[in-house]
Amino acid sequence: MRDIDFESFTIHGLSELVRKREISPAEIIRATLIRIEQYDGELKAFITVLSDEALECAERAEASIVRGDYIGPLHGIPIGLKDIIYTKGSRTTCGSKILADFFPREDATVVTRLKKAGAIIVGKLNCHEFALGATSVNPHYGTPKNPWNARCIPGGSSGGSAVAVGASLCLGALGTDTGGSIRIPSSLCGTVGLKPTYGRVSTSGVYPLSWSLDHVGPMTKTVKDAAILLQSLAGHDPRDANSSSHPVPDYLSIREDVRGLRAGVPTEFYFENCDPEVRDRVMKALEVLEEAGVLIQEVSIPHLKHATTAGLVILLAEAASQHEVYLKGGQSEDYGKDVRGLLKNGTFVTATQYIKAQRVRSVMRREFLKAFELVDVLITPGLPLVAPEMEQNSVTLSGKRETVRSALTRLMRPYNLTGIPAIVLPCGFSKSGLPVALQIAGKAFEESTILAVAQAYENHTPWHEKRPSIETSGVPPSHSR
């Protein structure tokens, strides 16, 4: 079998070779499985590798393409799934001991749509237990390691998805985002992560964390790859009560000329208590976009600081309700200590607190609508810091000490609370060699606009071409566990 340089490939680049029959799906999947076997014993990105199923699908895809039945840019492309996304007949653990032997009877809607687009599912990806955490530290299946530095967390809860994409163990992955869980690990692992508008992508067949905050979205190496995945995922699903019937545009025709688009930089919250290196990289990114013709201006969103508390109250209350059957059914001790503690905290949220949080949500939505009367997108740091080390419980930013969880989630929660779309992408590296992320948010159902601005930035910078050297990051090649 010929060597395939997976580190340099993207979905859109490899799909062209598949379309031209210069490489076959079977070759791609065999190379993918070899790379997983070589590195995942240490990286721990996967909980379950679907080797046999993936090879069978690759052979069918190859036969179909030979017949001239090429479907599109995902045909024959290896994709991973966060292990809270149901796959018919394949184990879906949710990163938990409680569901260690759960085999769903049907695929999640997003899985059905990926398969229809020709994608090949290579495995189920590690995550924070039941998606309730920002680090992906997992006492049941091991903790995924950041491919840029194995001593650092990958972020969560979709940590395995970001690690798999960042380390080129697959070319794209799906994650879920309730309080930043796509964008946090994407930021820390130097990949692209897109949280679509609430209701844009179906959550049917995805284990719920917080029904009113949950989103499913793509995690990829490039903005164009994120658009390719979103195109296959978006659209109304009658099986999802919260699914929107808003028309789906052509995300693959990303606007190239961004001159005249207005970008707002919030004057409150986002640049407070921020690592100076992060602030510097984001300011430089704003300069790049300004040179590309984007009009930069300041905007005020006065009550942003309340989004963190309101989002957490809603999340914990809804999560505790979802897990009541296990908490009261004698399985409380089967949770990891941190998740068990958070769920128990959720049982103490009062109706009054929940209603007050929903009122804050209404205020936030009005303030964002007002801001978007002045601008087309908002641009902020993805996170206020780079990846902390595994053992770190707290960080100090601008002289203020806070928990790692708080630092990782506070710039993310406003967009879950309001349901508007947001994307993160790399905008440089710290002096220690860790990725820094830029975050771009937009109006509801305006994913095309944030993709355009993100693509413009990517076109003018080299960061998306950087790949971690896995061996020098502290992760030696090994056999799969």
PDB file of N, CA, C and O in Angstrom, residues 10-12 15 72-74 79 114 117 171-174 192-196 200-201 217-235 248-255 422-425 446-456 458:
ATOM      1  N   THR A  10      -6.713  17.553   3.739  1.00  0.00           N
ATOM      2  CA  THR A  10      -7.966  18.097   4.254  1.00  0.00           C
ATOM      3  C   THR A  10      -9.103  17.355   3.557  1.00  0.00           C
ATOM      4  O   THR A  10      -8.881  16.629   2.587  1.00  0.00           O
ATOM      5  N   ILE A  11     -10.324  17.556   4.022  1.00  0.00           N
ATOM      6  CA  ILE A  11     -11.457  16.908   3.352  1.00  0.00           C
ATOM      7  C   ILE A  11     -11.556  17.374   1.912  1.00  0.00           C
ATOM      8  O   ILE A  11     -11.659  16.561   0.988  1.00  0.00           O
ATOM      9  N   HIS A  12     -11.503  18.708   1.702  1.00  0.00           N
ATOM     10  CA  HIS A  12     -11.686  19.197   0.329  1.00  0.00           C
ATOM     11  C   HIS A  12     -10.523  18.806  -0.571  1.00  0.00           C
ATOM     12  O   HIS A  12     -10.716  18.561  -1.765  1.00  0.00           O
ATOM     13  N   SER A  15     -10.888  14.874  -1.184  1.00  0.00           N
ATOM     14  CA  SER A  15     -12.094  14.536  -1.949  1.00  0.00           C
ATOM     15  C   SER A  15     -11.879  14.739  -3.448  1.00  0.00           C
ATOM     16  O   SER A  15     -12.465  14.016  -4.265  1.00  0.00           O
ATOM     17  N   GLY A  72     -20.280  13.118  -3.740  1.00  0.00           N
ATOM     18  CA  GLY A  72     -19.897  14.473  -3.372  1.00  0.00           C
ATOM     19  C   GLY A  72     -18.668  14.475  -2.487  1.00  0.00           C
ATOM     20  O   GLY A  72     -18.015  13.438  -2.310  1.00  0.00           O
ATOM     21  N   PRO A  73     -18.321  15.613  -1.911  1.00  0.00           N
ATOM     22  CA  PRO A  73     -17.021  15.776  -1.249  1.00  0.00           C
ATOM     23  C   PRO A  73     -16.805  14.956   0.022  1.00  0.00           C
ATOM     24  O   PRO A  73     -15.691  14.918   0.532  1.00  0.00           O
ATOM     25  N   LEU A  74     -17.831  14.292   0.550  1.00  0.00           N
ATOM     26  CA  LEU A  74     -17.626  13.417   1.709  1.00  0.00           C
ATOM     27  C   LEU A  74     -17.537  11.942   1.320  1.00  0.00           C
ATOM     28  O   LEU A  74     -17.311  11.087   2.182  1.00  0.00           O
ATOM     29  N   ILE A  79     -14.626   9.915   8.925  1.00  0.00           N
ATOM     30  CA  ILE A  79     -15.184  10.849   9.898  1.00  0.00           C
ATOM     31  C   ILE A  79     -15.346  10.131  11.237  1.00  0.00           C
ATOM     32  O   ILE A  79     -15.740   8.963  11.289  1.00  0.00           O
ATOM     33  N   LEU A 114     -24.714  11.863   7.301  1.00  0.00           N
ATOM     34  CA  LEU A 114     -23.322  11.668   6.900  1.00  0.00           C
ATOM     35  C   LEU A 114     -23.182  10.467   5.973  1.00  0.00           C
ATOM     36  O   LEU A 114     -22.483  10.524   4.951  1.00  0.00           O
ATOM     37  N   ALA A 117     -24.320  11.120   2.569  1.00  0.00           N
ATOM     38  CA  ALA A 117     -23.347  11.936   1.828  1.00  0.00           C
ATOM     39  C   ALA A 117     -22.095  11.145   1.457  1.00  0.00           C
ATOM     40  O   ALA A 117     -21.193  11.685   0.813  1.00  0.00           O
ATOM     41  N   LEU A 171     -10.327  12.858   9.189  1.00  0.00           N
ATOM     42  CA  LEU A 171     -10.252  14.162   8.521  1.00  0.00           C
ATOM     43  C   LEU A 171     -11.312  15.141   9.000  1.00  0.00           C
ATOM     44  O   LEU A 171     -11.242  16.335   8.705  1.00  0.00           O
ATOM     45  N   GLY A 172     -12.296  14.639   9.728  1.00  0.00           N
ATOM     46  CA  GLY A 172     -13.314  15.497  10.300  1.00  0.00           C
ATOM     47  C   GLY A 172     -14.021  14.726  11.387  1.00  0.00           C
ATOM     48  O   GLY A 172     -13.941  13.496  11.458  1.00  0.00           O
ATOM     49  N   ALA A 173     -14.709  15.447  12.258  1.00  0.00           N
ATOM     50  CA  ALA A 173     -15.425  14.793  13.348  1.00  0.00           C
ATOM     51  C   ALA A 173     -16.641  15.621  13.716  1.00  0.00           C
ATOM     52  O   ALA A 173     -16.725  16.813  13.399  1.00  0.00           O
ATOM     53  N   LEU A 174     -17.577  14.975  14.399  1.00  0.00           N
ATOM     54  CA  LEU A 174     -18.703  15.697  14.974  1.00  0.00           C
ATOM     55  C   LEU A 174     -18.506  15.791  16.471  1.00  0.00           C
ATOM     56  O   LEU A 174     -18.056  14.856  17.120  1.00  0.00           O
ATOM     57  N   VAL A 192     -10.567  23.820  13.608  1.00  0.00           N
ATOM     58  CA  VAL A 192     -11.749  24.637  13.376  1.00  0.00           C
ATOM     59  C   VAL A 192     -12.940  23.939  14.025  1.00  0.00           C
ATOM     60  O   VAL A 192     -13.127  22.737  13.869  1.00  0.00           O
ATOM     61  N   GLY A 193     -13.742  24.694  14.773  1.00  0.00           N
ATOM     62  CA  GLY A 193     -14.943  24.134  15.383  1.00  0.00           C
ATOM     63  C   GLY A 193     -16.116  25.068  15.188  1.00  0.00           C
ATOM     64  O   GLY A 193     -16.019  26.260  15.486  1.00  0.00           O
ATOM     65  N   LEU A 194     -17.218  24.537  14.674  1.00  0.00           N
ATOM     66  CA  LEU A 194     -18.384  25.356  14.356  1.00  0.00           C
ATOM     67  C   LEU A 194     -19.599  24.915  15.172  1.00  0.00           C
ATOM     68  O   LEU A 194     -20.025  23.764  15.084  1.00  0.00           O
ATOM     69  N   LYS A 195     -20.133  25.817  15.976  1.00  0.00           N
ATOM     70  CA  LYS A 195     -21.424  25.609  16.641  1.00  0.00           C
ATOM     71  C   LYS A 195     -22.474  26.314  15.789  1.00  0.00           C
ATOM     72  O   LYS A 195     -22.513  27.538  15.734  1.00  0.00           O
ATOM     73  N   PRO A 196     -23.340  25.560  15.118  1.00  0.00           N
ATOM     74  CA  PRO A 196     -24.353  26.205  14.287  1.00  0.00           C
ATOM     75  C   PRO A 196     -25.429  26.876  15.141  1.00  0.00           C
ATOM     76  O   PRO A 196     -25.441  26.777  16.370  1.00  0.00           O
ATOM     77  N   ARG A 200     -30.447  24.356  13.818  1.00  0.00           N
ATOM     78  CA  ARG A 200     -29.951  24.230  12.444  1.00  0.00           C
ATOM     79  C   ARG A 200     -29.574  22.782  12.114  1.00  0.00           C
ATOM     80  O   ARG A 200     -29.766  22.313  10.986  1.00  0.00           O
ATOM     81  N   VAL A 201     -29.015  22.067  13.108  1.00  0.00           N
ATOM     82  CA  VAL A 201     -28.599  20.671  12.942  1.00  0.00           C
ATOM     83  C   VAL A 201     -29.339  19.833  13.976  1.00  0.00           C
ATOM     84  O   VAL A 201     -29.373  20.168  15.160  1.00  0.00           O
ATOM     85  N   GLY A 217     -22.235  19.923  15.843  1.00  0.00           N
ATOM     86  CA  GLY A 217     -21.558  20.629  14.761  1.00  0.00           C
ATOM     87  C   GLY A 217     -20.248  19.994  14.357  1.00  0.00           C
ATOM     88  O   GLY A 217     -19.766  19.055  15.002  1.00  0.00           O
ATOM     89  N   PRO A 218     -19.639  20.504  13.277  1.00  0.00           N
ATOM     90  CA  PRO A 218     -18.421  19.926  12.718  1.00  0.00           C
ATOM     91  C   PRO A 218     -17.145  20.442  13.372  1.00  0.00           C
ATOM     92  O   PRO A 218     -17.057  21.583  13.821  1.00  0.00           O
ATOM     93  N   MET A 219     -16.137  19.559  13.375  1.00  0.00           N
ATOM     94  CA  MET A 219     -14.788  19.893  13.843  1.00  0.00           C
ATOM     95  C   MET A 219     -13.824  19.415  12.756  1.00  0.00           C
ATOM     96  O   MET A 219     -13.810  18.232  12.402  1.00  0.00           O
ATOM     97  N   THR A 220     -13.031  20.332  12.210  1.00  0.00           N
ATOM     98  CA  THR A 220     -12.250  20.048  11.010  1.00  0.00           C
ATOM     99  C   THR A 220     -10.903  20.766  11.050  1.00  0.00           C
ATOM    100  O   THR A 220     -10.609  21.509  11.984  1.00  0.00           O
ATOM    101  N   LYS A 221     -10.116  20.564  10.005  1.00  0.00           N
ATOM    102  CA  LYS A 221      -8.830  21.246   9.897  1.00  0.00           C
ATOM    103  C   LYS A 221      -8.955  22.635   9.286  1.00  0.00           C
ATOM    104  O   LYS A 221      -8.106  23.497   9.533  1.00  0.00           O
ATOM    105  N   THR A 222      -9.947  22.831   8.441  1.00  0.00           N
ATOM    106  CA  THR A 222     -10.092  24.113   7.740  1.00  0.00           C
ATOM    107  C   THR A 222     -11.539  24.578   7.745  1.00  0.00           C
ATOM    108  O   THR A 222     -12.465  23.798   7.998  1.00  0.00           O
ATOM    109  N   VAL A 223     -11.730  25.850   7.432  1.00  0.00           N
ATOM    110  CA  VAL A 223     -13.072  26.424   7.358  1.00  0.00           C
ATOM    111  C   VAL A 223     -13.868  25.771   6.239  1.00  0.00           C
ATOM    112  O   VAL A 223     -15.056  25.453   6.403  1.00  0.00           O
ATOM    113  N   LYS A 224     -13.245  25.559   5.094  1.00  0.00           N
ATOM    114  CA  LYS A 224     -13.951  24.939   3.970  1.00  0.00           C
ATOM    115  C   LYS A 224     -14.434  23.546   4.333  1.00  0.00           C
ATOM    116  O   LYS A 224     -15.540  23.135   3.958  1.00  0.00           O
ATOM    117  N   ASP A 225     -13.627  22.810   5.068  1.00  0.00           N
ATOM    118  CA  ASP A 225     -14.041  21.476   5.502  1.00  0.00           C
ATOM    119  C   ASP A 225     -15.254  21.546   6.426  1.00  0.00           C
ATOM    120  O   ASP A 225     -16.153  20.702   6.367  1.00  0.00           O
ATOM    121  N   ALA A 226     -15.287  22.561   7.294  1.00  0.00           N
ATOM    122  CA  ALA A 226     -16.438  22.738   8.185  1.00  0.00           C
ATOM    123  C   ALA A 226     -17.701  23.011   7.375  1.00  0.00           C
ATOM    124  O   ALA A 226     -18.788  22.505   7.696  1.00  0.00           O
ATOM    125  N   ALA A 227     -17.561  23.797   6.309  1.00  0.00           N
ATOM    126  CA  ALA A 227     -18.701  24.095   5.441  1.00  0.00           C
ATOM    127  C   ALA A 227     -19.201  22.825   4.748  1.00  0.00           C
ATOM    128  O   ALA A 227     -20.412  22.616   4.602  1.00  0.00           O
ATOM    129  N   ILE A 228     -18.267  21.985   4.322  1.00  0.00           N
ATOM    130  CA  ILE A 228     -18.643  20.727   3.663  1.00  0.00           C
ATOM    131  C   ILE A 228     -19.457  19.848   4.608  1.00  0.00           C
ATOM    132  O   ILE A 228     -20.505  19.296   4.230  1.00  0.00           O
ATOM    133  N   LEU A 229     -18.988  19.711   5.842  1.00  0.00           N
ATOM    134  CA  LEU A 229     -19.721  18.894   6.805  1.00  0.00           C
ATOM    135  C   LEU A 229     -21.068  19.519   7.151  1.00  0.00           C
ATOM    136  O   LEU A 229     -22.090  18.820   7.228  1.00  0.00           O
ATOM    137  N   LEU A 230     -21.093  20.826   7.371  1.00  0.00           N
ATOM    138  CA  LEU A 230     -22.349  21.484   7.716  1.00  0.00           C
ATOM    139  C   LEU A 230     -23.384  21.299   6.617  1.00  0.00           C
ATOM    140  O   LEU A 230     -24.577  21.104   6.907  1.00  0.00           O
ATOM    141  N   GLN A 231     -22.957  21.341   5.361  1.00  0.00           N
ATOM    142  CA  GLN A 231     -23.891  21.179   4.247  1.00  0.00           C
ATOM    143  C   GLN A 231     -24.625  19.846   4.326  1.00  0.00           C
ATOM    144  O   GLN A 231     -25.818  19.756   4.020  1.00  0.00           O
ATOM    145  N   SER A 232     -23.921  18.808   4.758  1.00  0.00           N
ATOM    146  CA  SER A 232     -24.552  17.489   4.839  1.00  0.00           C
ATOM    147  C   SER A 232     -25.426  17.339   6.078  1.00  0.00           C
ATOM    148  O   SER A 232     -26.337  16.505   6.107  1.00  0.00           O
ATOM    149  N   LEU A 233     -25.181  18.145   7.107  1.00  0.00           N
ATOM    150  CA  LEU A 233     -25.868  17.984   8.390  1.00  0.00           C
ATOM    151  C   LEU A 233     -27.107  18.856   8.534  1.00  0.00           C
ATOM    152  O   LEU A 233     -28.067  18.479   9.218  1.00  0.00           O
ATOM    153  N   ALA A 234     -27.094  20.037   7.927  1.00  0.00           N
ATOM    154  CA  ALA A 234     -28.117  21.048   8.191  1.00  0.00           C
ATOM    155  C   ALA A 234     -29.456  20.682   7.568  1.00  0.00           C
ATOM    156  O   ALA A 234     -29.527  19.999   6.544  1.00  0.00           O
ATOM    157  N   GLY A 235     -30.507  21.147   8.214  1.00  0.00           N
ATOM    158  CA  GLY A 235     -31.842  20.973   7.658  1.00  0.00           C
ATOM    159  C   GLY A 235     -32.837  20.452   8.674  1.00  0.00           C
ATOM    160  O   GLY A 235     -32.473  19.872   9.701  1.00  0.00           O
ATOM    161  N   VAL A 248     -31.952  26.058   4.041  1.00  0.00           N
ATOM    162  CA  VAL A 248     -30.510  25.776   4.098  1.00  0.00           C
ATOM    163  C   VAL A 248     -29.847  26.341   2.847  1.00  0.00           C
ATOM    164  O   VAL A 248     -30.171  25.926   1.729  1.00  0.00           O
ATOM    165  N   PRO A 249     -28.913  27.278   2.997  1.00  0.00           N
ATOM    166  CA  PRO A 249     -28.228  27.836   1.828  1.00  0.00           C
ATOM    167  C   PRO A 249     -27.115  26.905   1.338  1.00  0.00           C
ATOM    168  O   PRO A 249     -26.875  25.845   1.920  1.00  0.00           O
ATOM    169  N   ASP A 250     -26.443  27.319   0.298  1.00  0.00           N
ATOM    170  CA  ASP A 250     -25.282  26.573  -0.205  1.00  0.00           C
ATOM    171  C   ASP A 250     -24.047  27.044   0.544  1.00  0.00           C
ATOM    172  O   ASP A 250     -23.447  28.058   0.207  1.00  0.00           O
ATOM    173  N   TYR A 251     -23.669  26.296   1.569  1.00  0.00           N
ATOM    174  CA  TYR A 251     -22.512  26.677   2.380  1.00  0.00           C
ATOM    175  C   TYR A 251     -21.197  26.506   1.620  1.00  0.00           C
ATOM    176  O   TYR A 251     -20.170  27.052   2.025  1.00  0.00           O
ATOM    177  N   LEU A 252     -21.219  25.737   0.543  1.00  0.00           N
ATOM    178  CA  LEU A 252     -19.981  25.480  -0.199  1.00  0.00           C
ATOM    179  C   LEU A 252     -19.606  26.661  -1.098  1.00  0.00           C
ATOM    180  O   LEU A 252     -18.477  26.736  -1.588  1.00  0.00           O
ATOM    181  N   SER A 253     -20.554  27.573  -1.313  1.00  0.00           N
ATOM    182  CA  SER A 253     -20.252  28.777  -2.095  1.00  0.00           C
ATOM    183  C   SER A 253     -19.944  29.918  -1.123  1.00  0.00           C
ATOM    184  O   SER A 253     -20.709  30.881  -0.987  1.00  0.00           O
ATOM    185  N   ILE A 254     -18.840  29.784  -0.437  1.00  0.00           N
ATOM    186  CA  ILE A 254     -18.476  30.778   0.568  1.00  0.00           C
ATOM    187  C   ILE A 254     -18.109  32.091  -0.118  1.00  0.00           C
ATOM    188  O   ILE A 254     -17.312  32.117  -1.060  1.00  0.00           O
ATOM    189  N   ARG A 255     -18.704  33.165   0.364  1.00  0.00           N
ATOM    190  CA  ARG A 255     -18.423  34.505  -0.180  1.00  0.00           C
ATOM    191  C   ARG A 255     -16.930  34.818  -0.055  1.00  0.00           C
ATOM    192  O   ARG A 255     -16.350  34.727   1.021  1.00  0.00           O
ATOM    193  N   ALA A 422     -21.448  30.292  16.032  1.00  0.00           N
ATOM    194  CA  ALA A 422     -20.097  30.776  16.326  1.00  0.00           C
ATOM    195  C   ALA A 422     -19.080  29.754  15.851  1.00  0.00           C
ATOM    196  O   ALA A 422     -19.306  28.544  15.940  1.00  0.00           O
ATOM    197  N   ILE A 423     -17.968  30.253  15.348  1.00  0.00           N
ATOM    198  CA  ILE A 423     -16.895  29.393  14.852  1.00  0.00           C
ATOM    199  C   ILE A 423     -15.583  29.820  15.493  1.00  0.00           C
ATOM    200  O   ILE A 423     -15.370  31.008  15.762  1.00  0.00           O
ATOM    201  N   VAL A 424     -14.720  28.859  15.790  1.00  0.00           N
ATOM    202  CA  VAL A 424     -13.358  29.171  16.236  1.00  0.00           C
ATOM    203  C   VAL A 424     -12.375  28.599  15.225  1.00  0.00           C
ATOM    204  O   VAL A 424     -12.640  27.577  14.579  1.00  0.00           O
ATOM    205  N   LEU A 425     -11.243  29.287  15.107  1.00  0.00           N
ATOM    206  CA  LEU A 425     -10.179  28.830  14.218  1.00  0.00           C
ATOM    207  C   LEU A 425      -8.851  29.361  14.741  1.00  0.00           C
ATOM    208  O   LEU A 425      -8.820  30.368  15.456  1.00  0.00           O
ATOM    209  N   GLU A 446     -27.077  32.681  10.104  1.00  0.00           N
ATOM    210  CA  GLU A 446     -26.124  33.331   9.200  1.00  0.00           C
ATOM    211  C   GLU A 446     -24.761  32.637   9.275  1.00  0.00           C
ATOM    212  O   GLU A 446     -23.719  33.297   9.324  1.00  0.00           O
ATOM    213  N   GLU A 447     -24.773  31.301   9.265  1.00  0.00           N
ATOM    214  CA  GLU A 447     -23.510  30.563   9.234  1.00  0.00           C
ATOM    215  C   GLU A 447     -22.673  30.937   8.020  1.00  0.00           C
ATOM    216  O   GLU A 447     -21.440  30.965   8.092  1.00  0.00           O
ATOM    217  N   SER A 448     -23.329  31.232   6.912  1.00  0.00           N
ATOM    218  CA  SER A 448     -22.595  31.598   5.691  1.00  0.00           C
ATOM    219  C   SER A 448     -21.708  32.821   5.922  1.00  0.00           C
ATOM    220  O   SER A 448     -20.593  32.901   5.391  1.00  0.00           O
ATOM    221  N   THR A 449     -22.193  33.775   6.703  1.00  0.00           N
ATOM    222  CA  THR A 449     -21.429  34.998   6.943  1.00  0.00           C
ATOM    223  C   THR A 449     -20.219  34.736   7.821  1.00  0.00           C
ATOM    224  O   THR A 449     -19.109  35.223   7.537  1.00  0.00           O
ATOM    225  N   ILE A 450     -20.406  33.978   8.908  1.00  0.00           N
ATOM    226  CA  ILE A 450     -19.238  33.717   9.763  1.00  0.00           C
ATOM    227  C   ILE A 450     -18.237  32.815   9.045  1.00  0.00           C
ATOM    228  O   ILE A 450     -17.025  32.955   9.238  1.00  0.00           O
ATOM    229  N   LEU A 451     -18.724  31.918   8.195  1.00  0.00           N
ATOM    230  CA  LEU A 451     -17.804  31.102   7.393  1.00  0.00           C
ATOM    231  C   LEU A 451     -17.008  31.975   6.431  1.00  0.00           C
ATOM    232  O   LEU A 451     -15.805  31.760   6.227  1.00  0.00           O
ATOM    233  N   ALA A 452     -17.656  32.980   5.852  1.00  0.00           N
ATOM    234  CA  ALA A 452     -16.962  33.866   4.909  1.00  0.00           C
ATOM    235  C   ALA A 452     -15.853  34.648   5.594  1.00  0.00           C
ATOM    236  O   ALA A 452     -14.735  34.767   5.073  1.00  0.00           O
ATOM    237  N   VAL A 453     -16.153  35.204   6.781  1.00  0.00           N
ATOM    238  CA  VAL A 453     -15.139  35.973   7.500  1.00  0.00           C
ATOM    239  C   VAL A 453     -14.005  35.056   7.959  1.00  0.00           C
ATOM    240  O   VAL A 453     -12.816  35.407   7.852  1.00  0.00           O
ATOM    241  N   ALA A 454     -14.358  33.877   8.451  1.00  0.00           N
ATOM    242  CA  ALA A 454     -13.335  32.920   8.879  1.00  0.00           C
ATOM    243  C   ALA A 454     -12.467  32.489   7.705  1.00  0.00           C
ATOM    244  O   ALA A 454     -11.241  32.377   7.825  1.00  0.00           O
ATOM    245  N   GLN A 455     -13.095  32.251   6.556  1.00  0.00           N
ATOM    246  CA  GLN A 455     -12.344  31.853   5.365  1.00  0.00           C
ATOM    247  C   GLN A 455     -11.406  32.966   4.910  1.00  0.00           C
ATOM    248  O   GLN A 455     -10.256  32.710   4.513  1.00  0.00           O
ATOM    249  N   ALA A 456     -11.874  34.195   4.982  1.00  0.00           N
ATOM    250  CA  ALA A 456     -11.032  35.333   4.586  1.00  0.00           C
ATOM    251  C   ALA A 456      -9.794  35.401   5.472  1.00  0.00           C
ATOM    252  O   ALA A 456      -8.675  35.624   4.990  1.00  0.00           O
ATOM    253  N   GLU A 458      -8.466  32.893   7.174  1.00  0.00           N
ATOM    254  CA  GLU A 458      -7.653  31.712   6.880  1.00  0.00           C
ATOM    255  C   GLU A 458      -6.850  31.894   5.591  1.00  0.00           C
ATOM    256  O   GLU A 458      -5.693  31.484   5.506  1.00  0.00           O
TER     257      GLU A 458
END
